[in-house]
Amino acid sequence: MLIGGAAGVTLWRTNATRSPASAEVVAPVSARELLARLPGRLVPPAAPTTLPTDRAVGRGAVLYQINDPDNFTMAAGGLPRMPIYLVTASGDQFSIGLVTMGEFSRALSADGRWLAQRRDGQWWIRDLTGTTERAVPPGYEVREWSSDGRALLLGQTTGTSEAFTTFTLPTGELRPLALPAIPARQMLAFLDGRELATAEFDLGPNLRPRRQITIAIQDIDGRNARSVSIPTTQQVGTGDIRNALVPLVRGGGNPPTVWALVAPQEEAPTDQPAGARTETPMTLVGVDLHSGKPAGRIDLVAPRNGEGEEFIGLAGTEILLQRWTAGGVELVAADPASNQRRVLTSLPDYAKVALPGD
């Protein structure tokens, strides 16, 4: 139930109990450390263990699901529900239920401690370093993890507007925010539970991709505001931030940054045979949300002949990529300062990966 508190703060608690073995554990808290002990190859267990409710399992490093297109048949009457797996920082694997392909219903906090799961139309937040589980009150949707793993940004839609509330971890305190809903803006980062970074993604004239993205940052009380920009023309030459109609832009990491996928403005080569397909080179460019300075760049391998790279997340100062090669699929960390890659683990074919803080 909801209990009104002083100064507009609402306290809401579950009846979850903590077992004697569920005290806080000594564990890494940065995404880079969380990923350091992944097995050399991620393979779904032959007999997966269901995530236990009576003991701690340790911080989570990766969520993954295998979206094999062969599992989809018209006769099934819809998309199949496939198992989703939690991999902990120690390399253990647990089954955490069945999820329809593409469904957003599981997420890990940036420090790997908290697992958010949507069940029966309501979000539940589990402490993986213990056994406590708290329910988010009905009507709230998870919008963004705090970059320090200590809070969740929730949204509650009424009519055409949305109100925002913080859900403090681990207490379950709800605090309504003085942030009005802003049309055509996307949440990018929730900085230490104190500031919210958003960007406007409407297309330019004649549906052209944007040449620059300005990121607005304001505190949760709606008072102080500042902005930083990703001016792609200054970092990679003439270019556009693009990914179909919705630009691929993501925030997170430590220090917190925002990265955008950029395609150069180039004329199609005139020496190509008729009907030949050309792959547009892609570059990631970033900005430090604290200083406003460029965070670097990563030149991606454009998809071609079954090989290529896709931007999937952030871990500390590194960019996380899913890479396809002739030998298989890999989870790779890229250093923006050197453009060097290191392989974290190999993945099953058709794996869809969710990382801490996503």
CSV table of C-alpha atoms in Angstrom, one decimal:
chain,number,residue,atom,x,y,z
A,1,MET,CA,0.0,0.0,0.0
A,2,LEU,CA,1.0,3.6,-0.4
A,3,ILE,CA,1.7,5.7,2.7
A,4,GLY,CA,1.9,9.5,2.4
A,5,GLY,CA,5.1,11.1,3.9
A,6,ALA,CA,6.5,14.5,4.6
A,7,ALA,CA,7.6,16.9,1.9
A,8,GLY,CA,5.8,15.0,-0.9
A,9,VAL,CA,7.9,11.8,-0.4
A,10,THR,CA,6.1,8.5,-0.5
A,11,LEU,CA,7.4,5.4,1.3
A,12,TRP,CA,6.4,2.1,-0.1
A,13,ARG,CA,7.7,-1.2,1.1
A,14,THR,CA,7.1,-4.9,0.4
A,15,ASN,CA,6.8,-7.8,2.8
A,16,ALA,CA,10.0,-9.3,1.5
A,17,THR,CA,12.3,-10.9,4.1
A,18,ARG,CA,16.0,-11.1,4.1
A,19,SER,CA,17.6,-14.5,4.8
A,20,PRO,CA,20.7,-14.7,7.1
A,21,ALA,CA,22.9,-15.5,4.1
A,22,SER,CA,21.7,-12.5,2.1
A,23,ALA,CA,23.9,-9.8,3.6
A,24,GLU,CA,25.7,-7.5,1.2
A,25,VAL,CA,28.6,-9.2,-0.5
A,26,VAL,CA,32.0,-7.9,-1.4
A,27,ALA,CA,31.8,-7.8,-5.2
A,28,PRO,CA,32.9,-5.6,-8.2
A,29,VAL,CA,30.5,-2.8,-9.0
A,30,SER,CA,31.8,-1.4,-12.3
A,31,ALA,CA,30.5,-2.9,-15.5
A,32,ARG,CA,34.1,-3.7,-16.7
A,33,GLU,CA,34.7,-5.7,-13.6
A,34,LEU,CA,31.3,-7.4,-13.8
A,35,LEU,CA,32.3,-8.7,-17.3
A,36,ALA,CA,35.8,-9.7,-16.4
A,37,ARG,CA,34.9,-13.3,-15.4
A,38,LEU,CA,32.6,-14.3,-18.1
A,39,PRO,CA,33.2,-17.8,-19.5
A,40,GLY,CA,35.2,-18.0,-22.7
A,41,ARG,CA,32.0,-19.1,-24.4
A,42,LEU,CA,28.4,-18.5,-23.4
A,43,VAL,CA,26.3,-21.6,-23.9
A,44,PRO,CA,22.8,-22.1,-22.5
A,45,PRO,CA,22.9,-24.8,-19.8
A,46,ALA,CA,21.5,-28.2,-20.9
A,47,ALA,CA,19.5,-28.3,-17.6
A,48,PRO,CA,19.2,-24.6,-16.6
A,49,THR,CA,18.7,-23.8,-12.9
A,50,THR,CA,15.9,-21.4,-12.1
A,51,LEU,CA,17.0,-18.2,-10.3
A,52,PRO,CA,16.6,-19.1,-6.6
A,53,THR,CA,14.5,-17.0,-4.3
A,54,ASP,CA,16.0,-18.3,-1.0
A,55,ARG,CA,19.7,-17.3,-1.5
A,56,ALA,CA,21.9,-14.7,-3.0
A,57,VAL,CA,23.5,-15.4,-6.4
A,58,GLY,CA,25.8,-12.4,-6.7
A,59,ARG,CA,25.8,-9.4,-9.1
A,60,GLY,CA,24.6,-9.9,-12.6
A,61,ALA,CA,26.9,-9.3,-15.6
A,62,VAL,CA,24.8,-10.2,-18.7
A,63,LEU,CA,21.3,-11.1,-19.7
A,64,TYR,CA,20.9,-13.0,-23.0
A,65,GLN,CA,18.3,-14.7,-25.1
A,66,ILE,CA,18.7,-16.7,-28.3
A,67,ASN,CA,16.3,-15.4,-31.0
A,68,ASP,CA,16.7,-18.2,-33.5
A,69,PRO,CA,14.4,-17.4,-36.5
A,70,ASP,CA,13.8,-21.1,-37.0
A,71,ASN,CA,11.7,-21.0,-33.9
A,72,PHE,CA,9.1,-18.8,-35.6
A,73,THR,CA,6.4,-20.4,-37.6
A,74,MET,CA,3.2,-19.0,-39.0
A,75,ALA,CA,1.4,-22.0,-37.5
A,76,ALA,CA,2.3,-20.9,-34.0
A,77,GLY,CA,0.1,-17.8,-34.4
A,78,GLY,CA,2.6,-15.4,-33.0
A,79,LEU,CA,6.2,-14.8,-31.8
A,80,PRO,CA,7.4,-17.6,-29.5
A,81,ARG,CA,8.4,-17.1,-25.9
A,82,MET,CA,12.0,-18.1,-25.4
A,83,PRO,CA,14.1,-18.6,-22.3
A,84,ILE,CA,16.2,-15.7,-21.0
A,85,TYR,CA,19.3,-16.3,-19.0
A,86,LEU,CA,21.1,-14.3,-16.3
A,87,VAL,CA,24.9,-14.7,-16.1
A,88,THR,CA,26.4,-13.5,-12.9
A,89,ALA,CA,29.8,-11.9,-12.4
A,90,SER,CA,31.2,-15.2,-11.2
A,91,GLY,CA,30.1,-16.9,-14.4
A,92,ASP,CA,27.1,-18.8,-13.1
A,93,GLN,CA,23.9,-19.0,-15.2
A,94,PHE,CA,20.3,-19.0,-14.2
A,95,SER,CA,17.0,-19.2,-16.1
A,96,ILE,CA,14.8,-16.2,-15.3
A,97,GLY,CA,11.7,-17.1,-17.3
A,98,LEU,CA,10.3,-17.0,-20.9
A,99,VAL,CA,10.2,-13.8,-22.8
A,100,THR,CA,8.8,-13.0,-26.3
A,101,MET,CA,11.5,-11.9,-28.7
A,102,GLY,CA,12.0,-8.2,-28.5
A,103,GLU,CA,10.0,-7.8,-25.3
A,104,PHE,CA,11.4,-5.3,-22.7
A,105,SER,CA,10.7,-7.1,-19.4
A,106,ARG,CA,14.1,-7.8,-17.8
A,107,ALA,CA,17.0,-5.4,-16.9
A,108,LEU,CA,20.1,-5.2,-14.8
A,109,SER,CA,21.2,-2.1,-12.8
A,110,ALA,CA,24.5,-0.5,-13.7
A,111,ASP,CA,26.3,-2.1,-10.7
A,112,GLY,CA,24.7,-5.5,-11.4
A,113,ARG,CA,23.1,-5.7,-8.0
A,114,TRP,CA,19.4,-5.3,-9.0
A,115,LEU,CA,17.3,-7.3,-11.5
A,116,ALA,CA,14.1,-5.7,-12.7
A,117,GLN,CA,11.5,-8.1,-14.0
A,118,ARG,CA,8.0,-7.5,-15.3
A,119,ARG,CA,5.4,-10.0,-14.1
A,120,ASP,CA,1.7,-9.8,-14.6
A,121,GLY,CA,1.8,-6.2,-15.7
A,122,GLN,CA,3.9,-5.0,-12.7
A,123,TRP,CA,7.6,-4.5,-12.2
A,124,TRP,CA,9.5,-6.3,-9.4
A,125,ILE,CA,13.1,-5.4,-8.3
A,126,ARG,CA,15.2,-8.2,-6.9
A,127,ASP,CA,18.4,-7.8,-5.0
A,128,LEU,CA,20.8,-10.4,-6.5
A,129,THR,CA,23.2,-10.0,-3.6
A,130,GLY,CA,20.4,-11.1,-1.2
A,131,THR,CA,16.8,-12.3,-1.4
A,132,THR,CA,14.9,-9.1,-1.0
A,133,GLU,CA,12.4,-8.3,-3.7
A,134,ARG,CA,10.3,-5.1,-4.0
A,135,ALA,CA,7.3,-4.5,-6.2
A,136,VAL,CA,7.0,-1.2,-8.1
A,137,PRO,CA,3.4,0.0,-7.5
A,138,PRO,CA,1.0,-0.8,-10.4
A,139,GLY,CA,0.8,1.9,-13.1
A,140,TYR,CA,4.6,2.8,-13.1
A,141,GLU,CA,6.9,1.8,-15.9
A,142,VAL,CA,10.7,1.5,-15.6
A,143,ARG,CA,12.4,4.3,-17.6
A,144,GLU,CA,16.1,4.5,-16.7
A,145,TRP,CA,18.5,3.1,-14.2
A,146,SER,CA,20.6,5.5,-12.1
A,147,SER,CA,24.2,5.5,-13.3
A,148,ASP,CA,25.3,4.6,-9.7
A,149,GLY,CA,22.8,1.7,-9.4
A,150,ARG,CA,21.0,3.3,-6.4
A,151,ALA,CA,17.7,4.4,-8.0
A,152,LEU,CA,15.3,3.8,-10.8
A,153,LEU,CA,13.5,6.5,-12.8
A,154,LEU,CA,9.8,5.5,-13.2
A,155,GLY,CA,7.2,7.0,-15.5
A,156,GLN,CA,3.4,7.1,-15.0
A,157,THR,CA,1.3,8.0,-18.0
A,158,THR,CA,-2.0,9.8,-17.6
A,159,GLY,CA,-3.8,10.7,-20.8
A,160,THR,CA,-1.2,12.3,-23.0
A,161,SER,CA,1.3,13.3,-20.3
A,162,GLU,CA,3.8,11.4,-18.2
A,163,ALA,CA,4.9,12.1,-14.6
A,164,PHE,CA,8.3,10.9,-13.4
A,165,THR,CA,9.2,9.4,-10.0
A,166,THR,CA,12.4,8.1,-8.5
A,167,PHE,CA,12.4,4.7,-6.8
A,168,THR,CA,15.2,4.6,-4.3
A,169,LEU,CA,17.1,1.3,-3.9
A,170,PRO,CA,17.1,-0.6,-1.6
A,171,THR,CA,14.4,1.2,0.6
A,172,GLY,CA,11.7,1.4,-2.0
A,173,GLU,CA,11.1,5.1,-1.4
A,174,LEU,CA,9.0,6.9,-4.1
A,175,ARG,CA,9.7,10.5,-4.8
A,176,PRO,CA,7.6,12.4,-7.4
A,177,LEU,CA,9.8,14.7,-9.5
A,178,ALA,CA,9.0,18.2,-10.8
A,179,LEU,CA,9.9,17.2,-14.4
A,180,PRO,CA,7.3,17.9,-17.0
A,181,ALA,CA,6.8,15.5,-19.9
A,182,ILE,CA,8.7,16.8,-22.9
A,183,PRO,CA,7.4,15.5,-26.3
A,184,ALA,CA,9.8,13.9,-28.8
A,185,ARG,CA,12.6,13.5,-26.3
A,186,GLN,CA,14.4,10.3,-25.3
A,187,MET,CA,15.9,9.4,-21.9
A,188,LEU,CA,19.6,8.9,-22.2
A,189,ALA,CA,21.1,8.8,-18.7
A,190,PHE,CA,20.0,9.2,-15.1
A,191,LEU,CA,23.2,10.6,-13.5
A,192,ASP,CA,23.7,9.4,-10.0
A,193,GLY,CA,20.0,9.7,-9.3
A,194,ARG,CA,20.3,13.5,-9.4
A,195,GLU,CA,20.3,14.6,-13.0
A,196,LEU,CA,18.4,13.5,-16.1
A,197,ALA,CA,19.9,13.7,-19.6
A,198,THR,CA,17.5,13.7,-22.6
A,199,ALA,CA,17.7,14.6,-26.3
A,200,GLU,CA,15.3,15.6,-29.0
A,201,PHE,CA,15.3,13.3,-31.9
A,202,ASP,CA,12.9,14.9,-34.4
A,203,LEU,CA,14.3,14.8,-38.0
A,204,GLY,CA,15.5,17.9,-39.8
A,205,PRO,CA,14.0,19.5,-42.9
A,206,ASN,CA,12.9,17.0,-45.6
A,207,LEU,CA,13.3,14.1,-43.1
A,208,ARG,CA,17.1,14.5,-43.1
A,209,PRO,CA,19.1,12.9,-40.2
A,210,ARG,CA,20.5,15.4,-37.7
A,211,ARG,CA,23.9,16.9,-38.0
A,212,GLN,CA,24.1,17.6,-34.3
A,213,ILE,CA,22.4,16.4,-31.1
A,214,THR,CA,22.0,18.7,-28.1
A,215,ILE,CA,21.6,16.9,-24.8
A,216,ALA,CA,19.7,18.7,-22.1
A,217,ILE,CA,20.7,17.9,-18.5
A,218,GLN,CA,18.6,19.1,-15.6
A,219,ASP,CA,18.4,18.1,-11.9
A,220,ILE,CA,15.5,16.1,-10.7
A,221,ASP,CA,14.0,19.2,-9.0
A,222,GLY,CA,13.7,20.9,-12.3
A,223,ARG,CA,15.8,23.9,-11.3
A,224,ASN,CA,19.3,23.8,-12.7
A,225,ALA,CA,19.8,23.0,-16.4
A,226,ARG,CA,22.7,22.8,-18.7
A,227,SER,CA,23.5,21.2,-22.1
A,228,VAL,CA,26.2,19.4,-24.0
A,229,SER,CA,26.3,18.6,-27.7
A,230,ILE,CA,27.6,15.9,-30.1
A,231,PRO,CA,28.6,18.0,-33.1
A,232,THR,CA,29.4,15.3,-35.6
A,233,THR,CA,30.8,17.6,-38.2
A,234,GLN,CA,33.6,18.5,-35.9
A,235,GLN,CA,34.5,14.9,-35.0
A,236,VAL,CA,34.3,12.8,-38.0
A,237,GLY,CA,34.0,15.2,-40.9
A,238,THR,CA,30.7,15.9,-42.6
A,239,GLY,CA,28.2,13.4,-41.2
A,240,ASP,CA,24.7,12.7,-39.9
A,241,ILE,CA,23.5,11.0,-36.7
A,242,ARG,CA,21.3,8.3,-38.0
A,243,ASN,CA,19.7,4.8,-37.7
A,244,ALA,CA,16.6,4.7,-39.8
A,245,LEU,CA,14.1,7.1,-38.4
A,246,VAL,CA,15.3,6.9,-34.8
A,247,PRO,CA,19.0,7.7,-34.4
A,248,LEU,CA,21.0,5.2,-32.4
A,249,VAL,CA,22.1,7.1,-29.3
A,250,ARG,CA,22.9,5.6,-25.9
A,251,GLY,CA,24.1,6.9,-22.6
A,252,GLY,CA,25.8,5.4,-19.6
A,253,GLY,CA,29.3,4.3,-18.6
A,254,ASN,CA,31.6,5.8,-16.0
A,255,PRO,CA,32.2,8.7,-16.3
A,256,PRO,CA,28.8,8.9,-17.9
A,257,THR,CA,28.8,9.6,-21.6
A,258,VAL,CA,26.4,9.6,-24.6
A,259,TRP,CA,27.4,8.0,-27.9
A,260,ALA,CA,25.8,8.4,-31.3
A,261,LEU,CA,26.1,6.4,-34.5
A,262,VAL,CA,27.3,8.6,-37.4
A,263,ALA,CA,27.2,8.0,-41.1
A,264,PRO,CA,29.3,10.3,-43.4
A,265,GLN,CA,27.5,12.2,-46.1
A,266,GLU,CA,29.0,10.6,-49.2
A,267,GLU,CA,27.9,10.2,-52.8
A,268,ALA,CA,27.5,6.7,-54.0
A,269,PRO,CA,30.6,5.5,-55.8
A,270,THR,CA,30.3,5.9,-59.6
A,271,ASP,CA,32.6,2.9,-60.4
A,272,GLN,CA,30.3,0.3,-58.9
A,273,PRO,CA,28.5,-2.2,-61.2
A,274,ALA,CA,24.8,-1.6,-61.7
A,275,GLY,CA,22.9,-3.1,-58.8
A,276,ALA,CA,25.9,-3.5,-56.6
A,277,ARG,CA,25.3,-2.9,-52.9
A,278,THR,CA,27.6,-0.5,-51.0
A,279,GLU,CA,28.0,-0.5,-47.2
A,280,THR,CA,28.1,2.8,-45.5
A,281,PRO,CA,31.0,3.1,-43.0
A,282,MET,CA,29.8,3.9,-39.5
A,283,THR,CA,31.5,5.7,-36.6
A,284,LEU,CA,30.5,6.1,-33.0
A,285,VAL,CA,31.2,9.5,-31.5
A,286,GLY,CA,30.7,10.5,-27.8
A,287,VAL,CA,30.5,13.3,-25.4
A,288,ASP,CA,31.4,13.4,-21.6
A,289,LEU,CA,28.2,14.5,-19.8
A,290,HIS,CA,30.1,16.1,-17.0
A,291,SER,CA,32.6,18.1,-18.9
A,292,GLY,CA,31.0,18.4,-22.3
A,293,LYS,CA,34.2,17.4,-23.9
A,294,PRO,CA,34.4,14.8,-26.7
A,295,ALA,CA,34.7,11.2,-25.3
A,296,GLY,CA,36.4,9.8,-28.4
A,297,ARG,CA,35.4,7.8,-31.4
A,298,ILE,CA,35.1,4.2,-32.6
A,299,ASP,CA,35.1,3.2,-36.3
A,300,LEU,CA,32.8,0.2,-36.7
A,301,VAL,CA,33.3,-2.6,-39.1
A,302,ALA,CA,30.3,-2.2,-41.5
A,303,PRO,CA,28.2,-5.3,-42.0
A,304,ARG,CA,29.2,-7.2,-45.1
A,305,ASN,CA,29.1,-10.9,-46.1
A,306,GLY,CA,27.9,-12.0,-42.7
A,307,GLU,CA,30.6,-10.0,-40.8
A,308,GLY,CA,30.4,-6.7,-38.9
A,309,GLU,CA,29.9,-4.9,-35.6
A,310,GLU,CA,26.9,-3.5,-33.7
A,311,PHE,CA,27.0,-1.0,-30.8
A,312,ILE,CA,25.1,-2.6,-27.8
A,313,GLY,CA,26.3,-0.8,-24.6
A,314,LEU,CA,28.9,0.8,-22.4
A,315,ALA,CA,31.1,-0.5,-19.6
A,316,GLY,CA,33.2,2.2,-17.8
A,317,THR,CA,35.1,4.0,-20.5
A,318,GLU,CA,34.8,1.2,-23.0
A,319,ILE,CA,32.3,0.6,-25.8
A,320,LEU,CA,30.6,-2.8,-26.0
A,321,LEU,CA,30.0,-4.3,-29.4
A,322,GLN,CA,28.5,-7.5,-30.7
A,323,ARG,CA,30.8,-8.7,-33.5
A,324,TRP,CA,30.1,-11.2,-36.3
A,325,THR,CA,33.1,-12.9,-37.9
A,326,ALA,CA,33.6,-16.0,-40.0
A,327,GLY,CA,34.3,-17.9,-36.8
A,328,GLY,CA,31.2,-16.9,-34.9
A,329,VAL,CA,29.7,-14.2,-32.7
A,330,GLU,CA,31.6,-12.3,-30.0
A,331,LEU,CA,31.0,-9.8,-27.3
A,332,VAL,CA,33.8,-7.2,-27.6
A,333,ALA,CA,35.0,-4.2,-25.6
A,334,ALA,CA,36.5,-1.3,-27.7
A,335,ASP,CA,38.7,1.4,-26.3
A,336,PRO,CA,37.8,4.9,-27.7
A,337,ALA,CA,41.3,6.2,-27.1
A,338,SER,CA,43.0,3.5,-29.2
A,339,ASN,CA,40.2,1.9,-31.2
A,340,GLN,CA,41.6,-1.4,-30.0
A,341,ARG,CA,39.3,-4.4,-29.3
A,342,ARG,CA,39.4,-7.2,-26.8
A,343,VAL,CA,37.1,-10.2,-26.8
A,344,LEU,CA,35.1,-10.7,-23.6
A,345,THR,CA,33.3,-14.0,-24.6
A,346,SER,CA,31.9,-15.7,-27.7
A,347,LEU,CA,28.1,-15.9,-28.0
A,348,PRO,CA,25.7,-18.3,-29.5
A,349,ASP,CA,24.3,-17.6,-32.9
A,350,TYR,CA,21.2,-15.2,-32.8
A,351,ALA,CA,22.0,-14.2,-29.2
A,352,LYS,CA,20.4,-10.9,-28.0
A,353,VAL,CA,22.5,-9.4,-25.1
A,354,ALA,CA,21.4,-6.9,-22.4
A,355,LEU,CA,24.1,-5.4,-20.3
A,356,PRO,CA,24.1,-3.7,-16.9
A,357,GLY,CA,22.5,-0.3,-16.9
A,358,ASP,CA,20.5,-0.9,-20.1
